[in-house]
Short mmCIF file of C-alpha atoms (C1' of nucleotides) in Angstrom, two decimals:
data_model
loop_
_atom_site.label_atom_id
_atom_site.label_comp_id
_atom_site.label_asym_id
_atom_site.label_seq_id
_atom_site.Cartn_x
_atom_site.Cartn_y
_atom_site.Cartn_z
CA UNK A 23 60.11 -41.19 -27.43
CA UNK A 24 63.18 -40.03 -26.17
CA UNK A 25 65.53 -37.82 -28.13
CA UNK A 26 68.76 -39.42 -29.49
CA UNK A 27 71.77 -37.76 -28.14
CA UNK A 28 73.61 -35.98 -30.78
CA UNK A 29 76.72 -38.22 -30.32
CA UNK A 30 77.83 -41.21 -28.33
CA UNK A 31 78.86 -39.72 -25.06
CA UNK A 32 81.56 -42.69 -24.06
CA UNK A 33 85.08 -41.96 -25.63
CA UNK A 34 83.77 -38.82 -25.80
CA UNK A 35 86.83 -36.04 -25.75
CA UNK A 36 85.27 -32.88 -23.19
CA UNK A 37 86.88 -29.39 -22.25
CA UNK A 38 89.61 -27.59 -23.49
CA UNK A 39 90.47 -28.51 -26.67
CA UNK A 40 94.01 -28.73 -27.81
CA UNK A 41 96.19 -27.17 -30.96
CA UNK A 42 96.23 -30.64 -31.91
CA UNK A 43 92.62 -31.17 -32.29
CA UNK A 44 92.61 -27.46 -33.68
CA UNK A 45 94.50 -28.23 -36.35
CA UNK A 46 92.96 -31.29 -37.40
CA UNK A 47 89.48 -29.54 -37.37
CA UNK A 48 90.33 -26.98 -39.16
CA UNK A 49 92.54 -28.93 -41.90
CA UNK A 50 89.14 -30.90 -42.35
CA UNK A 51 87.11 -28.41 -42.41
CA UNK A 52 89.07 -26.51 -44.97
CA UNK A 53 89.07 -29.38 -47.48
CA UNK A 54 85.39 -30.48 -47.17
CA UNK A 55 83.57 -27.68 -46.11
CA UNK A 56 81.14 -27.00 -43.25
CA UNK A 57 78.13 -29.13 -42.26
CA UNK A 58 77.61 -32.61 -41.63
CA UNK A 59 79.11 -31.80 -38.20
CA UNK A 60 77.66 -35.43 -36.91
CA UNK A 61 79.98 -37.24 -38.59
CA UNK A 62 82.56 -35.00 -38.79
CA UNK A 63 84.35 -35.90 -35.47
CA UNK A 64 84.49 -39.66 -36.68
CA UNK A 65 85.15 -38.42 -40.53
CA UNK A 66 88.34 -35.77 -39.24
CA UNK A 67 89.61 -38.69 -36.47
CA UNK A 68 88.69 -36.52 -33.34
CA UNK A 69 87.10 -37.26 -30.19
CA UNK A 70 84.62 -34.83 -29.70
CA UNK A 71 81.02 -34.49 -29.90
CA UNK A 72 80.32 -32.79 -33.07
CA UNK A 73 78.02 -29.94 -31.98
CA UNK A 74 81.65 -29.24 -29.77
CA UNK A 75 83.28 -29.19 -33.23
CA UNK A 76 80.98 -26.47 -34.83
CA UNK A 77 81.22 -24.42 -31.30
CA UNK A 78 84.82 -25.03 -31.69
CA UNK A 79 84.74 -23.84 -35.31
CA UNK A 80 82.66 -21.22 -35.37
CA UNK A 81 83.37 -19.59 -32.13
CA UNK A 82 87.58 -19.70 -32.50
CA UNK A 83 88.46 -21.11 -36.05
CA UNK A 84 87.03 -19.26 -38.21
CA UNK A 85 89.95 -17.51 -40.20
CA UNK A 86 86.96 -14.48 -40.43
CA UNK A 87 86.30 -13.65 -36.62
CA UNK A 88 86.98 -10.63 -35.44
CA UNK A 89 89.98 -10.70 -33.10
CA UNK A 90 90.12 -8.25 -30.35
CA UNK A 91 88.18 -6.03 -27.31
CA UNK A 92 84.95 -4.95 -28.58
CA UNK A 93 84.93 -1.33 -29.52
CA UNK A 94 83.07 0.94 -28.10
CA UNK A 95 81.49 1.29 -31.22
CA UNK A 96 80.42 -2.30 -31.44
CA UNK A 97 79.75 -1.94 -27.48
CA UNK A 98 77.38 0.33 -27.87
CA UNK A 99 75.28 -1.41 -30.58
CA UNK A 100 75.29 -4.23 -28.72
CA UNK A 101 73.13 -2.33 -25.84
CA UNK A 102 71.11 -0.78 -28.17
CA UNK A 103 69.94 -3.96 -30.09
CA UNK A 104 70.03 -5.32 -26.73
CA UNK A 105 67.68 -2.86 -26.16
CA UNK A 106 65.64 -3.96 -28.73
CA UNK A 107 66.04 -7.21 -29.05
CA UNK A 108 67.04 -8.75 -25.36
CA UNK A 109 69.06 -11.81 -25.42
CA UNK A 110 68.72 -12.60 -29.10
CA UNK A 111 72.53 -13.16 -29.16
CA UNK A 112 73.12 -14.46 -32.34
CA UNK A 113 70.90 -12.00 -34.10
CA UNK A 114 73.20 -9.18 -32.60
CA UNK A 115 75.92 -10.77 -33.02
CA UNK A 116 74.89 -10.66 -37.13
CA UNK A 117 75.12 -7.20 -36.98
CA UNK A 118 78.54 -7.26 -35.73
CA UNK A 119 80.69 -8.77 -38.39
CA UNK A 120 83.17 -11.05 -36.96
CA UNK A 121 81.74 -11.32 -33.21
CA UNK A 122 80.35 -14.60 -32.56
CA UNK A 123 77.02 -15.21 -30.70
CA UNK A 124 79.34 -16.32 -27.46
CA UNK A 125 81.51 -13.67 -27.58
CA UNK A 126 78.74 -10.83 -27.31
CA UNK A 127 76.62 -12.64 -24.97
CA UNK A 128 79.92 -12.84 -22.59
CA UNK A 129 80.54 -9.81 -23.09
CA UNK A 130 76.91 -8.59 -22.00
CA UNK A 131 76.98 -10.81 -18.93
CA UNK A 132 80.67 -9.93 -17.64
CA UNK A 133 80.61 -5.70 -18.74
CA UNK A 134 77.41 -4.67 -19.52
CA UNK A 135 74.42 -6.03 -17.60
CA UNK A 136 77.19 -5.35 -14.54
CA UNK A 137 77.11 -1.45 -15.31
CA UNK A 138 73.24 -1.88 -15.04
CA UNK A 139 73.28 -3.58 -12.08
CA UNK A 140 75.29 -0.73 -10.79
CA UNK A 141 72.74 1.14 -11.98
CA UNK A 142 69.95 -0.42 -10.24
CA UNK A 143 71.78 -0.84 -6.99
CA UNK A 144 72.90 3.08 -6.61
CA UNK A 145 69.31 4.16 -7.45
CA UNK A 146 67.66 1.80 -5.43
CA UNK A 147 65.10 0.35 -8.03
CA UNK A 148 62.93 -1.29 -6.19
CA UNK A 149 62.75 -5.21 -7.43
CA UNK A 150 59.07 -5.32 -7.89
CA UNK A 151 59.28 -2.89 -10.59
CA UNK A 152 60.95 -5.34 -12.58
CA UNK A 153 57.77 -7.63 -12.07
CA UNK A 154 55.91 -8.54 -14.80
CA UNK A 155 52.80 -6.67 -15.29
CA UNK A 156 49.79 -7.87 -14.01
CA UNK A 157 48.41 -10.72 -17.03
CA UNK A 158 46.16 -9.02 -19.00
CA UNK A 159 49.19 -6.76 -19.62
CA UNK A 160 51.78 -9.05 -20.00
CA UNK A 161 52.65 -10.24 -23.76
CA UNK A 162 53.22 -14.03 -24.43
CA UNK A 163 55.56 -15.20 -22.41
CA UNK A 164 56.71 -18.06 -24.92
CA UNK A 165 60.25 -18.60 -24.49
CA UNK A 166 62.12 -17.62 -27.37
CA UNK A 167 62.64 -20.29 -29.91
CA UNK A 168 65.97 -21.64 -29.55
CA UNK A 169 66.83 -20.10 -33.47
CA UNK A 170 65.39 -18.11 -35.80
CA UNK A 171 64.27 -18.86 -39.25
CA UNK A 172 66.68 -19.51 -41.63
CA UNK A 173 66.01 -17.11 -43.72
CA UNK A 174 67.34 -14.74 -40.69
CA UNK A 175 70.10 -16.74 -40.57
CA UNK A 176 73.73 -15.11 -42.19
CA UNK A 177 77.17 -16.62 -42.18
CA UNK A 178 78.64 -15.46 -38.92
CA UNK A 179 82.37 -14.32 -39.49
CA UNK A 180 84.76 -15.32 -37.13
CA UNK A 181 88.40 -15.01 -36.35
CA UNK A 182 90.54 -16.53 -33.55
CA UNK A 183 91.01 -14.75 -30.16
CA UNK A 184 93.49 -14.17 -27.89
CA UNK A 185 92.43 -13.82 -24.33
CA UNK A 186 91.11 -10.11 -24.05
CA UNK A 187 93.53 -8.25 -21.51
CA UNK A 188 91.84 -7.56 -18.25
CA UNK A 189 90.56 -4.01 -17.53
CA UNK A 190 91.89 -2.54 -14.20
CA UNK A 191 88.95 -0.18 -13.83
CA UNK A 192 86.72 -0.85 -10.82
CA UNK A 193 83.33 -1.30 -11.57
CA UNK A 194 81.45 1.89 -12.30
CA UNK A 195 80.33 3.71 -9.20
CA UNK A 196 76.90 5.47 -10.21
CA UNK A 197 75.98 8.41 -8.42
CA UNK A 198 72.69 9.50 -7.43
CA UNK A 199 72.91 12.05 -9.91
CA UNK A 200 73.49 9.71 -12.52
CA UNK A 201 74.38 11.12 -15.99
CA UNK A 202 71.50 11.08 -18.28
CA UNK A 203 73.21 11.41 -21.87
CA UNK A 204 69.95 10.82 -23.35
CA UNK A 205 69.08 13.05 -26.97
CA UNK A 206 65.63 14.26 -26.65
CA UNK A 207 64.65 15.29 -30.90
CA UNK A 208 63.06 18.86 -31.29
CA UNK A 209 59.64 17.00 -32.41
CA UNK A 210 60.43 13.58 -32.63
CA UNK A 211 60.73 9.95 -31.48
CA UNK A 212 63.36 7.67 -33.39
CA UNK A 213 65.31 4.98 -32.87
CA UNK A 214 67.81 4.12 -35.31
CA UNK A 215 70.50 1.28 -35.20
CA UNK A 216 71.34 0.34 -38.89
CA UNK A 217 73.43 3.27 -38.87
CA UNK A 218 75.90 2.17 -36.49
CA UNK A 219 75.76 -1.05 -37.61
CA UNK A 220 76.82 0.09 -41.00
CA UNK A 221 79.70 2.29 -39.53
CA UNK A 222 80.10 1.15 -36.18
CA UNK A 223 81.10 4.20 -34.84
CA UNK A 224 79.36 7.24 -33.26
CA UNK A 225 76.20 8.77 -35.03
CA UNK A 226 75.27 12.37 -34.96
CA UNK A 227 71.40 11.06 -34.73
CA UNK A 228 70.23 8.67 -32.30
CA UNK A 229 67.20 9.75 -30.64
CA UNK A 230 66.20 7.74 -27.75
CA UNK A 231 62.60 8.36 -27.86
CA UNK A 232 60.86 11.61 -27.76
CA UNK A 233 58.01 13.20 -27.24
CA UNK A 234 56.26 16.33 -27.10
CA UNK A 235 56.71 18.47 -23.61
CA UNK A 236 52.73 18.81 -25.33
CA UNK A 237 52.55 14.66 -24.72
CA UNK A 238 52.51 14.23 -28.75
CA UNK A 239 53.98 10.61 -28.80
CA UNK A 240 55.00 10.91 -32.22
CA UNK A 241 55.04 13.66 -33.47
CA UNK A 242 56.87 14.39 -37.01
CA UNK A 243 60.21 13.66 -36.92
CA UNK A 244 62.10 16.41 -38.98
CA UNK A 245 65.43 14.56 -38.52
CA UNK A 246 63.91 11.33 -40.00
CA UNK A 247 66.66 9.33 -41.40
CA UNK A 248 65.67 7.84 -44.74
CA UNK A 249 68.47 4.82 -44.76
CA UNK A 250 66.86 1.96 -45.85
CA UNK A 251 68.85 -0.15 -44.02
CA UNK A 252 66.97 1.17 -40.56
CA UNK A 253 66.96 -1.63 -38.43
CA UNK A 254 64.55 0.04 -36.95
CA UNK A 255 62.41 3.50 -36.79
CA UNK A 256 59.05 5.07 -35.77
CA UNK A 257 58.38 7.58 -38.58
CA UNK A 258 56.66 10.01 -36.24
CA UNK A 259 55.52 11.91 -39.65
CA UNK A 260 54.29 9.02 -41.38
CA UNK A 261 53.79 6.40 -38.40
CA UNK A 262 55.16 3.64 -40.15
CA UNK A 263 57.65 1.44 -38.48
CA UNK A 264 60.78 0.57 -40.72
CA UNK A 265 62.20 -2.94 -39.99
CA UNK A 266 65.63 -4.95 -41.11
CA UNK A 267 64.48 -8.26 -42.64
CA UNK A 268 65.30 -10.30 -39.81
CA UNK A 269 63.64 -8.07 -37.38
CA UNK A 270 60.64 -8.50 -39.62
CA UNK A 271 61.31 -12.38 -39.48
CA UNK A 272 61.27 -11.71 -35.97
CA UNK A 273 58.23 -9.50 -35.66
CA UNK A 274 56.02 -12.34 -37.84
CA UNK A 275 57.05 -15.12 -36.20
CA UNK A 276 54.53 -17.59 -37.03
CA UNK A 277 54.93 -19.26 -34.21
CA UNK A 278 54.35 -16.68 -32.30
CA UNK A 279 51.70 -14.49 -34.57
CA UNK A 280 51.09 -12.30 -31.48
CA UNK A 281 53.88 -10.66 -31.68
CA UNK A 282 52.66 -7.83 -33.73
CA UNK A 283 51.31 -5.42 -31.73
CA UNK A 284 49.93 -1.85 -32.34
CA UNK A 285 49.54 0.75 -29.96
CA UNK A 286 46.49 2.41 -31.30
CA UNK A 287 44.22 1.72 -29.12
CA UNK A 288 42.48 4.56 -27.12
CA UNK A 289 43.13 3.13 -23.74
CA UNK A 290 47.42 3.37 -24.79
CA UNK A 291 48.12 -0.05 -24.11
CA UNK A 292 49.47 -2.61 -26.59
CA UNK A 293 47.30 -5.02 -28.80
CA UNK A 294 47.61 -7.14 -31.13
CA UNK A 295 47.45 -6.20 -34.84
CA UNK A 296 46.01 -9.97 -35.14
CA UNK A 297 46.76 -9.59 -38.75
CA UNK A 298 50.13 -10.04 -38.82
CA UNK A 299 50.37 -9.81 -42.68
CA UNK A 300 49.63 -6.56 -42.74
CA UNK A 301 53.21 -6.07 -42.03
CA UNK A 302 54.16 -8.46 -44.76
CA UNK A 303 54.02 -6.40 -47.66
CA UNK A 304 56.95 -4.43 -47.38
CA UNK A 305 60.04 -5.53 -45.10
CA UNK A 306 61.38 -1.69 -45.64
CA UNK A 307 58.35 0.25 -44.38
CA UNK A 308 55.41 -1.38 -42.94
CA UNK A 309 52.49 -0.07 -41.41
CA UNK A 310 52.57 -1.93 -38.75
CA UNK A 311 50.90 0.48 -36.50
CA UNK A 312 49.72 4.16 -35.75
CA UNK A 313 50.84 5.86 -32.51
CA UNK A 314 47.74 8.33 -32.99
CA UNK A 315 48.52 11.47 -30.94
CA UNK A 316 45.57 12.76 -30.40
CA UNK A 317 43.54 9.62 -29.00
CA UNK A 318 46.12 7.72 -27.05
CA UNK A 319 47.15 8.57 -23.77
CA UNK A 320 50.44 7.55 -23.44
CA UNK A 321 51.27 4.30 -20.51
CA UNK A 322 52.49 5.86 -17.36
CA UNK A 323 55.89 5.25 -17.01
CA UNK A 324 55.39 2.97 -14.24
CA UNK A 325 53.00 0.73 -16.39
CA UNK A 326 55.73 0.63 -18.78
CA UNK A 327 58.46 -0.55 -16.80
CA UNK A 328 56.42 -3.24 -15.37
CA UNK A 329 56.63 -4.68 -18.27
CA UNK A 330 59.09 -7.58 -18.34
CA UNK A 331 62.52 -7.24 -20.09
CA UNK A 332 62.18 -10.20 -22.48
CA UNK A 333 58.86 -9.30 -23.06
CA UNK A 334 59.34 -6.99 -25.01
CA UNK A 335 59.97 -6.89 -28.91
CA UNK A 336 57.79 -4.56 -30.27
CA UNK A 337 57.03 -2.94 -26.85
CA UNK A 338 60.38 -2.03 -26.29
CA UNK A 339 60.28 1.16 -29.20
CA UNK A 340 57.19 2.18 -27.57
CA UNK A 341 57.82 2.11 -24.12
CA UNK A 342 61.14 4.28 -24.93
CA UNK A 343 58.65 7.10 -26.90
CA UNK A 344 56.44 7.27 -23.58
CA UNK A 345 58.46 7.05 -21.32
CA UNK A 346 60.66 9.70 -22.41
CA UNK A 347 57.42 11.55 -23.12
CA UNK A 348 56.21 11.17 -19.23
CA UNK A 349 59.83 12.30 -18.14
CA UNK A 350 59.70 15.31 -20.53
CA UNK A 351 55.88 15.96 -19.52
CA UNK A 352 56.39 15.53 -15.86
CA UNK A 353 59.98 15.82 -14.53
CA UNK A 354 61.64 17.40 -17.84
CA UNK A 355 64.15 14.88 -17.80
CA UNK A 356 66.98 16.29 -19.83
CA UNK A 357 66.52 19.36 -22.09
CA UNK A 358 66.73 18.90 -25.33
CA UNK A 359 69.74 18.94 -27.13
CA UNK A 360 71.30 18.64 -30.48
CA UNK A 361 74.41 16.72 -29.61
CA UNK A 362 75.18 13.23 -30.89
CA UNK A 363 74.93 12.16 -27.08
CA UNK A 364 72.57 9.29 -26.29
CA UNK A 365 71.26 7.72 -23.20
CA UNK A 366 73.52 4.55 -24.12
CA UNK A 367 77.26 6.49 -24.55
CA UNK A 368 76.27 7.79 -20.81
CA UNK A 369 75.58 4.02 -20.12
CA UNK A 370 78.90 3.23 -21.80
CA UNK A 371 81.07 5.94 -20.18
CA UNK A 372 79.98 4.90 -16.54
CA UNK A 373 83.99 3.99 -16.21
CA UNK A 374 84.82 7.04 -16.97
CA UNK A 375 86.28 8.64 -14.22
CA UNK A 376 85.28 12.58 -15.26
CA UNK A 377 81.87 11.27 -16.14
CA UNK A 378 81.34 9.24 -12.79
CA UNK A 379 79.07 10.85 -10.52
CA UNK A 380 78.14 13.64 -13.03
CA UNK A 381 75.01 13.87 -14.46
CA UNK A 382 74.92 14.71 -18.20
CA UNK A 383 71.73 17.06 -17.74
CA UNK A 384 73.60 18.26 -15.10
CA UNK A 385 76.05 19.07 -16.97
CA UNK A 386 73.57 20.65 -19.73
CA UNK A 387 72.34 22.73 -16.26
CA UNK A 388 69.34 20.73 -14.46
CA UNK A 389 70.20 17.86 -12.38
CA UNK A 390 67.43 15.56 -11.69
CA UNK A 391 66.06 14.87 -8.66
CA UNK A 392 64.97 11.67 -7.28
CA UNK A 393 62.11 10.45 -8.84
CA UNK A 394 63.41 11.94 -12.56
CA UNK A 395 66.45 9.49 -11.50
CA UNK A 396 64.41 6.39 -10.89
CA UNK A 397 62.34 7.26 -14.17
CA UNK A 398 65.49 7.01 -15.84
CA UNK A 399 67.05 4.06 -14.28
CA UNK A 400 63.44 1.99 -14.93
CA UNK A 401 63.52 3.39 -18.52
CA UNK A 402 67.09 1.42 -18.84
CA UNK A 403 65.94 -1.63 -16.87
CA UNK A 404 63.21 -2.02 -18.34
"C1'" DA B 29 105.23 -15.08 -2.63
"C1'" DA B 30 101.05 -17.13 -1.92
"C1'" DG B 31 96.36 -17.71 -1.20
"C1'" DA B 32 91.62 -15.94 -1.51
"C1'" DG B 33 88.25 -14.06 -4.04
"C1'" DG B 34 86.56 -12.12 -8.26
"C1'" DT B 35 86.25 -12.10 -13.37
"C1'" DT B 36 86.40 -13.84 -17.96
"C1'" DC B 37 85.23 -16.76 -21.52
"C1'" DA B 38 85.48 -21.36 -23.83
"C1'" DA B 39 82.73 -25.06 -23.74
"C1'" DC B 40 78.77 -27.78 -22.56
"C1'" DC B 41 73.79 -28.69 -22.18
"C1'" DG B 42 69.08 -29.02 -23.33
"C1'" DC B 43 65.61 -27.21 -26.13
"C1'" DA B 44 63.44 -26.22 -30.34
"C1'" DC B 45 63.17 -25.42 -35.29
"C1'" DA B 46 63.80 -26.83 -40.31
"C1'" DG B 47 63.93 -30.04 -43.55
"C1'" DA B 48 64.28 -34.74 -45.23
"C1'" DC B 49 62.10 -39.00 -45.40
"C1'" DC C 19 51.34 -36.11 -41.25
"C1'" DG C 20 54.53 -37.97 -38.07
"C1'" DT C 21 59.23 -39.12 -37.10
"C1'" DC C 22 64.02 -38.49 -37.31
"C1'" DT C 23 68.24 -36.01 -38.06
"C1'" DG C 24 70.95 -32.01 -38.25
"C1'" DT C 25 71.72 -27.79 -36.54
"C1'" DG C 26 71.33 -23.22 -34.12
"C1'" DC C 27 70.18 -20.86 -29.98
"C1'" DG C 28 70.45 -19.15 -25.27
"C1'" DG C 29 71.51 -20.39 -20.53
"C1'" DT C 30 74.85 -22.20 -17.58
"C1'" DT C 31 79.21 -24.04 -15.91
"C1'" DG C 32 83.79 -24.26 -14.42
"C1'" DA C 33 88.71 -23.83 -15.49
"C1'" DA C 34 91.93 -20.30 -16.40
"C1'" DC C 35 93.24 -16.01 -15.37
"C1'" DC C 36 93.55 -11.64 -12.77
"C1'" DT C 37 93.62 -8.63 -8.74
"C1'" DC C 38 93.97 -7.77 -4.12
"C1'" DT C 39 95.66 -8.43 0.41
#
DNA sequence: AAGAGGTTCAACCGCACAGAC
DNA sequence: CGTCTGTGCGGTTGAACCTCT
């Protein structure tokens, strides 16, 4: 049986809509509440559909949105959980109080994924790398649902938005010694978000995945941040993976209970912790699984980045840890350092005109050479 | 000044989930 | 348990806007 349209689509008001219809949307709105968006349209006197009224609402209205350019605070959470999380829009956009679902996924498409593809073009990634692995690698390739539970679900705030003023900067030209701005941790691997969700603004310790030069994949991590609210971590010490809630909603998907995957195994590639409650009992710190550093070979990094972008969930924190382990085994991509740079500010400064060109472990005294370069790029692409 | 081409972003669309019945 | 309704999500579109020549 066919699905019912969600509103009559004759005398149907489309496009733009007008400070007229703004006003009356909001005035209704702000004396009977959200919801009921189906009959709202007929309820308020407009002539829209009434999934166009929430968009309308909840995307401009909202007396809470967040008016503005993103920061470059906000920017660079947004890669990271991007990172993390691919194009789970409104999930980022939760993190980012006051930045609608729309507004970051614009911003990805128009800024972001264009500095990547900058990226990609200067280093010459070959396309087939982005291929997806061969299928007895690839994870389920289940399209997203279209939203997450509702228990993941939290009031978006919103606030209306001018038009953002238009940079003048040229796209970022990438040299072939592109910056690498990328923290390698004295012993560790760990990825941590909360913390600039909480503050949005620069952290001292963001550790894009490292390993041992000795090829320990997680090895104790001395620097190990003990926030609760990690979005996410890999306790090298400990091997426990810390989750937010939602990430755990996300993780334990029932419809989707293969999402859970370990990377125990011997042979270093992913598998299923088919027990999926297992992670259940805590959504803090849940042993979700062991990155054992004595019996698991770590996935080249060219089996890593073969691994599709949307792909990956749980993948994504692991592939980081090796591959960053396989650049500091093989082509010692950056030298360790203690500064509060990260792989993503170099991503975010590519418009920066005394950055362009320059690579950061250049500028710590090593360029890279070719192949340390592609590494790199693939790490990001992937 | 004007037109072409590029960019941005508000809005639309179809899909899928949750919950009510 | 199956169906229906309401709603949220992510992808896509195209008008408005900007920059360049």
């Amino acid at each position: 049986m066919g699905r019912a349209p969600c509103c009559e689509k004759v005398g149907i008001k489309r496009g733009r809509w007008t400070a007229e219809e703004d006003q009356i949307l909001s005035s209704y709105i702000q004396s009977n509440g959200e919801g009921s968006w189906r009959s709202l349209p007929k309820n308020a006197g407009l002539k829209r559909c009434g999934k166009s009224c929430r968009l309308r609402w909840v995307n401009y209205l909202r007396s809470d949105l967040r008016r503005g350019n993103i920061t470059p605070q906000e920017e660079e959470l947004v890669v990271k959980m991007h990172s993390t999380l691919g194009n789970r829009w409104s999930l980022i956009a939760s993190h980012l109080p006051g930045r609608t679902d729309n507004e970051i996924k614009n911003y990805w498409n128009s800024h972001l994924s264009r500095k990547l593809h900058y990226i990609r073009k200067s280093h010459d990634v070959p396309a087939v790398i982005m291929n997806a692995p061969p299928t007895s690698q690839r994870l389920p390739e289940k399209r997203r649902p279209g939203r997450t539970s509702r228990s993941a679900m939290k009031p978006k705030t919103h606030k209306p938005k001018t038009r953002k003023p238009k940079k003048t900067s040229a796209p970022p030209e990438v040299d072939a010694n592109v910056a690498v701005n990328a923290v390698v941790g004295e012993d560790a691997l760990m990825m941590e978000l909360s913390g600039a969700e909480a503050e949005l603004g620069p952290r001292d310790d963001y550790y894009y995945g490292a390993c041992h030069e000795g090829g320990d994949c997680c090895n104790t991590n001395n620097n190990n941040n003990n926030n609760n609210n990690n979005l996410m971590s890999i306790n090298g010490e400990d091997a426990v993976l810390s989750f937010d809630d939602d990430i755990i909603d996300l993780l334990l998907d029932e419809s989707d209970p293969g999402n859970v995957f370990s990377l125990s195994d011997g042979d270093g590639e992913l598998s299923h912790l088919g027990d999926s409650t297992i992670a259940r009992g805590s959504s803090e710190t849940s042993n979700l699984g062991y990155l054992d550093p004595l019996h698991e070979p770590c996935p080249s990094v060219e089996s890593f980045i073969n691994y599709e972008h949307q792909n990956a969930l749980t993948d994504e924190f692991i592939d980081w840890d090796c591959v960053w382990q396989e650049g500091n085994k093989s082509h010692k991509l950056c030298h360790e350092k203690d500064s509060s740079d990260s792989m993503v500010s170099w991503l975010l400064d590519g418009d920066d005109e005394t950055t362009i060109g320059k690579s950061n472990c250049e500028n710590f005294g090593e360029p890279l050479d070719h192949n340390e370069e592609n590494a790199l790029v693939a790490w990001l692409l992937s």
